[in-house]
PDB file of C-alpha atoms in Angstrom:
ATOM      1  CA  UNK U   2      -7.633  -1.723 -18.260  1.00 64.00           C
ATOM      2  CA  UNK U   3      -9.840  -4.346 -18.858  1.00 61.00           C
ATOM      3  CA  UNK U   4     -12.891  -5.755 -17.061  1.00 64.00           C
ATOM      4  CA  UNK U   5     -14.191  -9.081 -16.846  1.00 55.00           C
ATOM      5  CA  UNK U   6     -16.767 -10.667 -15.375  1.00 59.00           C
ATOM      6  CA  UNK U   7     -15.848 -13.541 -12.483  1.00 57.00           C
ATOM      7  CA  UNK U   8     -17.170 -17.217 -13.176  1.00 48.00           C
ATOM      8  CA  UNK U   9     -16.759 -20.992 -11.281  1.00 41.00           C
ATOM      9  CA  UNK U  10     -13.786 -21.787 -13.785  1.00 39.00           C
ATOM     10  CA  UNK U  11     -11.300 -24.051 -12.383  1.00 32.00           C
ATOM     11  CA  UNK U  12      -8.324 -21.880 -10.446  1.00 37.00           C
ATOM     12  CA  UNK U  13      -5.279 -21.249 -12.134  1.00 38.00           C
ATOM     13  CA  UNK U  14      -2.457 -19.136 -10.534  1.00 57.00           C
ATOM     14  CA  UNK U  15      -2.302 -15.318 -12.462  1.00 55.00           C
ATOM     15  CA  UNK U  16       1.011 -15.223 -14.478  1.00 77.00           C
ATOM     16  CA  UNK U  17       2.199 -11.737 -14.104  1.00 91.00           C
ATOM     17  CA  UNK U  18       4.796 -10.496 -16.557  1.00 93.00           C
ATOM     18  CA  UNK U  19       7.239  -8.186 -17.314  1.00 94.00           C
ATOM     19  CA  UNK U  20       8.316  -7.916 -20.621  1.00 94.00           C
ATOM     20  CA  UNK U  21       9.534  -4.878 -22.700  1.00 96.00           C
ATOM     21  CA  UNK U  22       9.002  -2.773 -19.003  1.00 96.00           C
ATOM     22  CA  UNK U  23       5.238  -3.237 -19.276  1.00 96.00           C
ATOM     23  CA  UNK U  24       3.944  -5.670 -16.128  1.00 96.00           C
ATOM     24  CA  UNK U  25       0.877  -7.407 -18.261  1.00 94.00           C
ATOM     25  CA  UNK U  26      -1.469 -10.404 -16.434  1.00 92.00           C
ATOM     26  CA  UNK U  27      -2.223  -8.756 -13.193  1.00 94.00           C
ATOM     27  CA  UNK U  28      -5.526  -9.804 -11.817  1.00 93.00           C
ATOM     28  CA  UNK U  29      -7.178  -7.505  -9.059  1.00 95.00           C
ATOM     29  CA  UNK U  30     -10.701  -9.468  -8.223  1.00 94.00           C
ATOM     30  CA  UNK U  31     -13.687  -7.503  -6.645  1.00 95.00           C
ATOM     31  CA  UNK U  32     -15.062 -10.091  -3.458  1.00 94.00           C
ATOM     32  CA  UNK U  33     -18.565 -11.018  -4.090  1.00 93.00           C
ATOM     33  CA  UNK U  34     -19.238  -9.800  -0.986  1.00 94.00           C
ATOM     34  CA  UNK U  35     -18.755  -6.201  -2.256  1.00 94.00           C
ATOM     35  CA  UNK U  36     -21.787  -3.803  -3.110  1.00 94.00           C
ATOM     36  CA  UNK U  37     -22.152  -3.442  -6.689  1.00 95.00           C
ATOM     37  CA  UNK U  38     -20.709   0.013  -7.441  1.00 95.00           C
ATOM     38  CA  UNK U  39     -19.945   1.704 -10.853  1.00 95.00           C
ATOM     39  CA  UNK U  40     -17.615   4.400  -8.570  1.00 97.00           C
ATOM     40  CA  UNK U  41     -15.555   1.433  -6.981  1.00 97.00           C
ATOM     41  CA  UNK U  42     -14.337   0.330 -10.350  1.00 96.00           C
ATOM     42  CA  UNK U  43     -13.713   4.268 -11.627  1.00 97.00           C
ATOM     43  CA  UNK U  44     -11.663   4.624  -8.231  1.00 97.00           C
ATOM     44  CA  UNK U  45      -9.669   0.994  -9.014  1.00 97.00           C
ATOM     45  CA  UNK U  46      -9.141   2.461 -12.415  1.00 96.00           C
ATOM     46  CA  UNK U  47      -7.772   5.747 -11.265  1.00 97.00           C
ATOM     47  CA  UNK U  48      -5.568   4.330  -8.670  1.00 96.00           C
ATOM     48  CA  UNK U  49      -3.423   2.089 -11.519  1.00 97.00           C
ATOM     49  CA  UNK U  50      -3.069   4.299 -13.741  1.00 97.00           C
ATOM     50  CA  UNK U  51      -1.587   6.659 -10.885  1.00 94.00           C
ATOM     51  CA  UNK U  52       0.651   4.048  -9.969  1.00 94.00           C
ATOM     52  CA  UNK U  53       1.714   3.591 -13.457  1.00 96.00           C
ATOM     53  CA  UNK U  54       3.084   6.477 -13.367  1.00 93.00           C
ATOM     54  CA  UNK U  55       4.456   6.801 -10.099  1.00 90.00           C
ATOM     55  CA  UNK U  56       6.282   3.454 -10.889  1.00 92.00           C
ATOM     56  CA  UNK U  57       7.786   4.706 -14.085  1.00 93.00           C
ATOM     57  CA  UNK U  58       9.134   6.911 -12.436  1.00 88.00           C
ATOM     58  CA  UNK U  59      10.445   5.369  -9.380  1.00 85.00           C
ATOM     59  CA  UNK U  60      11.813   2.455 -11.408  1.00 88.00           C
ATOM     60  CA  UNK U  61      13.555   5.141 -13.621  1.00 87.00           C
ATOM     61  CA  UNK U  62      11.285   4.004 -16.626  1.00 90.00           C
ATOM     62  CA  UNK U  63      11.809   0.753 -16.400  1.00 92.00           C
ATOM     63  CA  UNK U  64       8.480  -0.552 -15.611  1.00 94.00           C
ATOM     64  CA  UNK U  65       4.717   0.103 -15.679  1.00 95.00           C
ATOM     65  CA  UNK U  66       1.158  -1.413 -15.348  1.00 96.00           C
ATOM     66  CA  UNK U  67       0.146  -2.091 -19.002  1.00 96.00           C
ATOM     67  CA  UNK U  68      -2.367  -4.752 -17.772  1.00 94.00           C
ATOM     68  CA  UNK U  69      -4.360  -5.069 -15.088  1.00 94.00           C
ATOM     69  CA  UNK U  70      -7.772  -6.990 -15.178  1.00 92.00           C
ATOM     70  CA  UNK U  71     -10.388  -6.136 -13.222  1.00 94.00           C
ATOM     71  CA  UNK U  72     -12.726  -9.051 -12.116  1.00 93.00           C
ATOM     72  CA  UNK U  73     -16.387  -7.943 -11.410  1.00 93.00           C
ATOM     73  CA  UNK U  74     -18.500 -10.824  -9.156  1.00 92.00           C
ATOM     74  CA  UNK U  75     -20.633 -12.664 -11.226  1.00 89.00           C
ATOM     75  CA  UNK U  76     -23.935 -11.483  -9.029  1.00 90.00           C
ATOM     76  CA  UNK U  77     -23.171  -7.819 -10.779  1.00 92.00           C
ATOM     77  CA  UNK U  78     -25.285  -6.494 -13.580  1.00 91.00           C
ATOM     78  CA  UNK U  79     -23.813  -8.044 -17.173  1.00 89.00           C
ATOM     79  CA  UNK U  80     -22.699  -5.010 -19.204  1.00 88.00           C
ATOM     80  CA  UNK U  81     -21.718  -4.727 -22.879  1.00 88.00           C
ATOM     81  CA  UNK U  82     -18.110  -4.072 -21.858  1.00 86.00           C
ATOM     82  CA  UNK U  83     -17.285  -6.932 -19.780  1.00 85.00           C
ATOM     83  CA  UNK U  84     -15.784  -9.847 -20.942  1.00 86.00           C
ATOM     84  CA  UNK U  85     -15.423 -13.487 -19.903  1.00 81.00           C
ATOM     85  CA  UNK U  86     -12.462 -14.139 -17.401  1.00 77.00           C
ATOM     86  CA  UNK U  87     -11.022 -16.908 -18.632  1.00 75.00           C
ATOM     87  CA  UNK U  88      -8.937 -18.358 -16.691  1.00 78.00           C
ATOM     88  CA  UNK U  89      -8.631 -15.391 -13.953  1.00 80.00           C
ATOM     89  CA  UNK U  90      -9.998 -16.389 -10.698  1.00 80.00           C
ATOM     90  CA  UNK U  91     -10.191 -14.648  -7.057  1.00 81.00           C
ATOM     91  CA  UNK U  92      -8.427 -17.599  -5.789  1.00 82.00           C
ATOM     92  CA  UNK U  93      -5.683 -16.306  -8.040  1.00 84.00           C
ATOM     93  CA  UNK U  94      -6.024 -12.735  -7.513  1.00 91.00           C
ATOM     94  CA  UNK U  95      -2.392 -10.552  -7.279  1.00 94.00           C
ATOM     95  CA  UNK U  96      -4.640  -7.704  -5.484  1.00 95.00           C
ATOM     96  CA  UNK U  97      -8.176  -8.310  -4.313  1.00 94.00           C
ATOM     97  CA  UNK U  98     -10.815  -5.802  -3.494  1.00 96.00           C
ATOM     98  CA  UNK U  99     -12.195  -7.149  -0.259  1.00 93.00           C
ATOM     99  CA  UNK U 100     -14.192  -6.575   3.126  1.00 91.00           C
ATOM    100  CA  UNK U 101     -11.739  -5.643   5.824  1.00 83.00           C
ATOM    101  CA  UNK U 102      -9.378  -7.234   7.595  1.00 78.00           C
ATOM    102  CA  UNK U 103     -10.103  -6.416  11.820  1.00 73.00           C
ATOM    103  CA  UNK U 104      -6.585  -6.677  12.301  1.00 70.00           C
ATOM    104  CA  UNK U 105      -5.416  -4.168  10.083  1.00 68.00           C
ATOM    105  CA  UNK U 106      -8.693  -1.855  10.838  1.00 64.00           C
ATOM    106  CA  UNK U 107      -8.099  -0.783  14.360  1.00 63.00           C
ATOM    107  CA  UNK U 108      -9.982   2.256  14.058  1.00 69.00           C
ATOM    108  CA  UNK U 109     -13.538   1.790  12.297  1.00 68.00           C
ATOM    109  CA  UNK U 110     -14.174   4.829  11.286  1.00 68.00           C
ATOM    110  CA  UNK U 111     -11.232   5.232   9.493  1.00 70.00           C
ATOM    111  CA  UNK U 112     -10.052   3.719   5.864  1.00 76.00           C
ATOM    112  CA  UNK U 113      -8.370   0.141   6.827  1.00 79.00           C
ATOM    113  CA  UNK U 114      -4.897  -0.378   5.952  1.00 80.00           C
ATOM    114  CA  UNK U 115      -3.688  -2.076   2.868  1.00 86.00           C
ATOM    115  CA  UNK U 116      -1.751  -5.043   3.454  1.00 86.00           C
ATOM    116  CA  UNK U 117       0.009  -7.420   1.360  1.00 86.00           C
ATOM    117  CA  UNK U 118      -0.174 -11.635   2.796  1.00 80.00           C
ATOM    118  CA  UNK U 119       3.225 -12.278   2.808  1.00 74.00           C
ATOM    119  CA  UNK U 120       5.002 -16.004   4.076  1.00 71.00           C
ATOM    120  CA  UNK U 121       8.163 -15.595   2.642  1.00 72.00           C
ATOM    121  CA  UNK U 122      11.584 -13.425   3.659  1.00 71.00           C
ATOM    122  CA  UNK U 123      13.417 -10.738   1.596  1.00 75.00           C
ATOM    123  CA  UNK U 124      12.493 -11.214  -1.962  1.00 77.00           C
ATOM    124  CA  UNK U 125      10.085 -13.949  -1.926  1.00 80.00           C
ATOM    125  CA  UNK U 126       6.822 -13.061  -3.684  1.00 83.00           C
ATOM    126  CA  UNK U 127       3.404 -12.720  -1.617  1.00 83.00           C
ATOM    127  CA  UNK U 128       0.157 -13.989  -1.770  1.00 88.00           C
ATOM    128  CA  UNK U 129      -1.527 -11.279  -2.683  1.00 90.00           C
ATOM    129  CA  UNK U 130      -2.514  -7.631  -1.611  1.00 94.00           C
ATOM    130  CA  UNK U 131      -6.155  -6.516   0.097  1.00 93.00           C
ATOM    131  CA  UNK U 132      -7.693  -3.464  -0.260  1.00 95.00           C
ATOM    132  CA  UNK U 133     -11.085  -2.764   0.732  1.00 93.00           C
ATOM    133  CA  UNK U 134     -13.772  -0.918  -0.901  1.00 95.00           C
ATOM    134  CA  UNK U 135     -13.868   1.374   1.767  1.00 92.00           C
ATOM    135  CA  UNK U 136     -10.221   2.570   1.380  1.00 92.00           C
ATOM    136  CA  UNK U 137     -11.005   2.988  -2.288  1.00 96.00           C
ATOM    137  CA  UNK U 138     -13.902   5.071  -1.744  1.00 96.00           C
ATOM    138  CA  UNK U 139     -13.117   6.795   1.420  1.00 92.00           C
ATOM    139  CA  UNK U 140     -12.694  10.910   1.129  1.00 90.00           C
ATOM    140  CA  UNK U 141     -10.502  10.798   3.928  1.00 85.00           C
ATOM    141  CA  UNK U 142      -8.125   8.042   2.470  1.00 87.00           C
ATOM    142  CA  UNK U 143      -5.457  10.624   0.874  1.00 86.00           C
ATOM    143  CA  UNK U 144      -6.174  12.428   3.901  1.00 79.00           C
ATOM    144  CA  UNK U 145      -3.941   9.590   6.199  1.00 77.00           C
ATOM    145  CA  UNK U 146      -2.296   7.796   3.580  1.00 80.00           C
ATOM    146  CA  UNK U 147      -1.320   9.976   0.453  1.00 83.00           C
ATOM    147  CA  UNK U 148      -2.115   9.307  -3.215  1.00 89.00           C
ATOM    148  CA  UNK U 149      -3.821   5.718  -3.572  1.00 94.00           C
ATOM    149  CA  UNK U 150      -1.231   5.196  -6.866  1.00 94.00           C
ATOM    150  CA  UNK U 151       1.231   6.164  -4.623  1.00 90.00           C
ATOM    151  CA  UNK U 152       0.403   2.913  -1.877  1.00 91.00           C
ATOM    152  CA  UNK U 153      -0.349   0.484  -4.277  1.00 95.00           C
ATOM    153  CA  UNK U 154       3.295   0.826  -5.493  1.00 92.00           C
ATOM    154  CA  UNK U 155       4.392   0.492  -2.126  1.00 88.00           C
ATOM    155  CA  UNK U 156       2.554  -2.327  -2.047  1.00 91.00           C
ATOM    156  CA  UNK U 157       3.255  -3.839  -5.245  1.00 92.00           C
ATOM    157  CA  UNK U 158       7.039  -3.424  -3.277  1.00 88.00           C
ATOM    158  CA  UNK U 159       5.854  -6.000  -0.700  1.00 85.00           C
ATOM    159  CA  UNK U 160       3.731  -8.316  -3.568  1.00 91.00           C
ATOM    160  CA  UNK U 161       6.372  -8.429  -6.302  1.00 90.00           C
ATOM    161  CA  UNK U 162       9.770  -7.665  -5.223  1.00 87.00           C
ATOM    162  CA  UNK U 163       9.822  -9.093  -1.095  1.00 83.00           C
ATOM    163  CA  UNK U 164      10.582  -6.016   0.020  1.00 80.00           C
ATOM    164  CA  UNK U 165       9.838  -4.858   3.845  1.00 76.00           C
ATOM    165  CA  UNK U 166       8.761  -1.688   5.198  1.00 73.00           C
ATOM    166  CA  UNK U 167      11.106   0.795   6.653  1.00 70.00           C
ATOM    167  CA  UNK U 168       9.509   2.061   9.413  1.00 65.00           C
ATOM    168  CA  UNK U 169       7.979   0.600  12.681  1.00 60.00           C
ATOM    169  CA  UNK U 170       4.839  -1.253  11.210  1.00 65.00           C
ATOM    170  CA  UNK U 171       2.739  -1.132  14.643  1.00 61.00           C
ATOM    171  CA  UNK U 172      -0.259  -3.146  12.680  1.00 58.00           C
ATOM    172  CA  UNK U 173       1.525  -5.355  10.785  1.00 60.00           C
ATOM    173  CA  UNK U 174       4.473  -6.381  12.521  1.00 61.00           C
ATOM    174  CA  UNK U 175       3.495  -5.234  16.070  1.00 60.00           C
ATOM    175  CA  UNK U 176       6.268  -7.424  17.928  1.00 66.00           C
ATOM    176  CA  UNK U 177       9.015  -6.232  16.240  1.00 67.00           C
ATOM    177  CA  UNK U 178       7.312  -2.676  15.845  1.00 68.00           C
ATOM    178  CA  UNK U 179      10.607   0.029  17.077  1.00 80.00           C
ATOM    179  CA  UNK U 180       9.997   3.776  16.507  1.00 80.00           C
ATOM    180  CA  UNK U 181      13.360   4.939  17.649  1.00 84.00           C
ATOM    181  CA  UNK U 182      16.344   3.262  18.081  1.00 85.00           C
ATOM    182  CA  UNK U 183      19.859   3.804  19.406  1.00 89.00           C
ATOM    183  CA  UNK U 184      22.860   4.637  16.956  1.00 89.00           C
ATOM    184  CA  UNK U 185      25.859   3.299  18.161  1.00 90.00           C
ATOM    185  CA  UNK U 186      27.830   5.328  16.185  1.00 89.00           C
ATOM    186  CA  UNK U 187      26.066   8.557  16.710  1.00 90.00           C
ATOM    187  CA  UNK U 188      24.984   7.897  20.399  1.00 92.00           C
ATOM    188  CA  UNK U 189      21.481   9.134  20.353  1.00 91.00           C
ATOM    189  CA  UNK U 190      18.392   8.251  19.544  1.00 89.00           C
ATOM    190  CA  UNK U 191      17.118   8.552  16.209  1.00 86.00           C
ATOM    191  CA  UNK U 192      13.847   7.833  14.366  1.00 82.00           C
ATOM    192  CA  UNK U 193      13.535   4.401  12.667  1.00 76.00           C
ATOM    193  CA  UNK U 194      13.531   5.271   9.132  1.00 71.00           C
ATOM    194  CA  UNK U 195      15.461   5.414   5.775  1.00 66.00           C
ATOM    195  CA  UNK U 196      16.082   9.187   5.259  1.00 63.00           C
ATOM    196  CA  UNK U 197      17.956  11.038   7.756  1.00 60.00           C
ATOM    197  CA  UNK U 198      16.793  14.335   5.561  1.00 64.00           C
ATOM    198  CA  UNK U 199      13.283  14.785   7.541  1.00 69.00           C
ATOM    199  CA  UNK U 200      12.217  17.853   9.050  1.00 75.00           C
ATOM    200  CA  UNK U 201      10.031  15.705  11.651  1.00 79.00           C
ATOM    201  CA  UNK U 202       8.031  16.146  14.675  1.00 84.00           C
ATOM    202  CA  UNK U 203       8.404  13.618  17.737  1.00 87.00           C
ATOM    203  CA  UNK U 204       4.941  13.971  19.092  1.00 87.00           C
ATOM    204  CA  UNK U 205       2.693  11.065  21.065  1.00 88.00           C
ATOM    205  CA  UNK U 206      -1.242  10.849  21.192  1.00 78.00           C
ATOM    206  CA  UNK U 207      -3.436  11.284  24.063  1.00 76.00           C
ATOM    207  CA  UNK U 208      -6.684  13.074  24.975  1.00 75.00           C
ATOM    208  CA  UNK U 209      -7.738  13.266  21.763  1.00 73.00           C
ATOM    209  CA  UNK U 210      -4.644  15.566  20.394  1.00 81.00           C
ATOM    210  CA  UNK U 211      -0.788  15.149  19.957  1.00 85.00           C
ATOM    211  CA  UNK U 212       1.784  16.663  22.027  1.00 91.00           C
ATOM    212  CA  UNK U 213       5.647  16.769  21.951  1.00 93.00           C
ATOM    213  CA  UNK U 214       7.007  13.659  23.131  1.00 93.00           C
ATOM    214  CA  UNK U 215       8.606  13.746  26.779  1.00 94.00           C
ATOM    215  CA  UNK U 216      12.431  12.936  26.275  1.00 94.00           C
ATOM    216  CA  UNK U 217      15.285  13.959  24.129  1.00 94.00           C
ATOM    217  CA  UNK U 218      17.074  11.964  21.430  1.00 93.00           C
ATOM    218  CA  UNK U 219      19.823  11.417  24.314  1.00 95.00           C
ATOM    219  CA  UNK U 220      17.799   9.871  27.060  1.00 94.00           C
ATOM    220  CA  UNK U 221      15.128   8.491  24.868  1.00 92.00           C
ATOM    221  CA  UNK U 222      11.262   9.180  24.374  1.00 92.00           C
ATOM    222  CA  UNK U 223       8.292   8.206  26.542  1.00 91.00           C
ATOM    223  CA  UNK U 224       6.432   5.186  25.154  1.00 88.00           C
ATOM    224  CA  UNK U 225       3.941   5.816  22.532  1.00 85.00           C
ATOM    225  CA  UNK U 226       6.347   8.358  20.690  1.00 88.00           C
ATOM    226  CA  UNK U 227       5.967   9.001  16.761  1.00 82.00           C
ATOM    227  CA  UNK U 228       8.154  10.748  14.490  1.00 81.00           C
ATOM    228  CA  UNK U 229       6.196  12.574  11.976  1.00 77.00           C
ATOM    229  CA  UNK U 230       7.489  14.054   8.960  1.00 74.00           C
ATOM    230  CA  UNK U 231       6.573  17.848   7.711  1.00 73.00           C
ATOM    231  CA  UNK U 232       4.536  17.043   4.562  1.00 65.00           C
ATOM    232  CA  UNK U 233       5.790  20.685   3.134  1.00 69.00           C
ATOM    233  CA  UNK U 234       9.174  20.230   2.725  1.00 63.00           C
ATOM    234  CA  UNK U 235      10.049  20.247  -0.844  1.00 60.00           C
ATOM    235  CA  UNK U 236      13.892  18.785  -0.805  1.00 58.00           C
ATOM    236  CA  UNK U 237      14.261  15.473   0.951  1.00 58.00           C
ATOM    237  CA  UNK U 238      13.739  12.009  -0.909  1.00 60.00           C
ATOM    238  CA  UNK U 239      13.252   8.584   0.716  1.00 61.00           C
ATOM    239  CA  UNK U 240      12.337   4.889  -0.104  1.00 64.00           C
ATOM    240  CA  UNK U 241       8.856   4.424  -1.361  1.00 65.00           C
ATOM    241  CA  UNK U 242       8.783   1.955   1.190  1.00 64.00           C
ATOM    242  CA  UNK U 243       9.806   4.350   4.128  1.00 63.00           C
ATOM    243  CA  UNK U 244       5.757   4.720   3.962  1.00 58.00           C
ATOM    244  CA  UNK U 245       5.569   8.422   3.314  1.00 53.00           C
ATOM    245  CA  UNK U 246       3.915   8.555   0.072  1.00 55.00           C
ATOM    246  CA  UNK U 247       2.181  11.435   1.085  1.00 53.00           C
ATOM    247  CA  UNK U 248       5.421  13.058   0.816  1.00 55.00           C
ATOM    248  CA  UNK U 249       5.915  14.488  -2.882  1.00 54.00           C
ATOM    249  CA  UNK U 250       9.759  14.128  -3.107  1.00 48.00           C
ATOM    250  CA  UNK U 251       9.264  10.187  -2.184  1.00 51.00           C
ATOM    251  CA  UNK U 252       9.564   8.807  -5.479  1.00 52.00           C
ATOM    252  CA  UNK U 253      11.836   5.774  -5.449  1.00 50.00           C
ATOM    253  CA  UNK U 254      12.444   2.029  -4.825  1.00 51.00           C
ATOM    254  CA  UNK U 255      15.386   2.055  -2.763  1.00 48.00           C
TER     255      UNK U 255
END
């Protein structure tokens, strides 16, 4: 990991490589608009080398973070450690640390979704992926979304690779957001997701609680309906990018 310190040098798009399995060159800027914070850049360094790992393994060894270089705003006390950036930029950041996002914080007091800007289809690259200090730093972010190592890979899934999410993205992609859908072959409803190996609970929100979902997987559910997986169950894999990285068994890049 190293750190440098963020200047007015002239932008230059970050080459990220792979070589020899180890991704080297990716830049993750702090905003100058972030509070200098010695425990934001402990919790940035925790989460890649969690999703080094968790990338090893879901690429079946065949690739990890070697490099990632954190930029600190120049408005930041200078410390011994930091070094000059170069010719890493925020304008070309691969992740960015960054004040939220109202679109993809509906709910204030909790950690805002990470999201990665993406213009292109299947397998085009992205622009780059936000997180926000307060995600980082949050103690209920594992809470709602699972190891942060764990969604920065999923992530990384959107940034490098072009890959989309499979389940109903109700932030993200709210017009084409489906939680259930029919199965012709089947006829019944099912839950839209990659694994049909969940133990899963179709519950909706109201009142300040959840309750079981009105409806069958015949007739359909009521609007508003959810299926949400049993975090417990110890023998069921699924796509990283079903989103259930809170899940244990969810360890690959399908």
């Amino acid at each position: 990991m190293v750190i440098l310190r963020q200047s007015s040098a002239l932008t230059k798009p970050t080459s990220v490589k792979l070589e020899n399995n180890a991704y080297t060159g990716v830049v993750l800027p702090i905003h100058p608009d972030e509070e200098e914070s010695e425990e934001l850049i402990d919790a940035i360094k925790t989460m890649v080398y969690d999703a080094s790992a968790y990338l090893y393994t879901a690429t079946k060894k065949r690739a990890y973070f070697e490099e990632v270089i954190i930029l600190v705003p120049d408005t930041w006390e200078d410390k011994p450690e930091y070094r000059s950036p170069k010719n890493a930029t925020f304008e070309g950041a691969d992740i960015i640390v960054a004040p939220r996002n109202p679109r993809f914080a509906p709910e204030p007091e909790l950690p805002p979704v990470p999201h990665t800007k993406h213009y292109e289809g299947c397998g085009g690259q992205s622009i780059h992926v936000h997180f926000t200090s307060h995600f980082m730093l949050d103690s209920k972010t594992e809470l709602f979304y699972g190891n942060r190592g764990r969604v920065f890979v999923h992530e990384w899934g959107h940034y490098r690779w072009g890959l989309f999410n499979e389940y109903a993205d109700e932030i993200a992609d709210v017009d084409n957001a489906q939680n259930f859908y029919f199965s012709l072959d089947e006829e019944i409803w099912k839950p839209t997701r990659c694994s049909d190996g969940f133990v899963a609970y179709n519950l909706v929100f109201g009142n300040g609680r959840y309750r079981y979902c009105n409806g069958d997987q015949y007739i359909g559910y009521e609007d508003g309906c959810v299926s949400i997986p049993d975090s417990s169950q110890p023998d069921v894999t699924a796509s990283i990018m079903s989103g259930y990285t809170s899940i244990p068994e969810v360890r690959v890049l399908q």
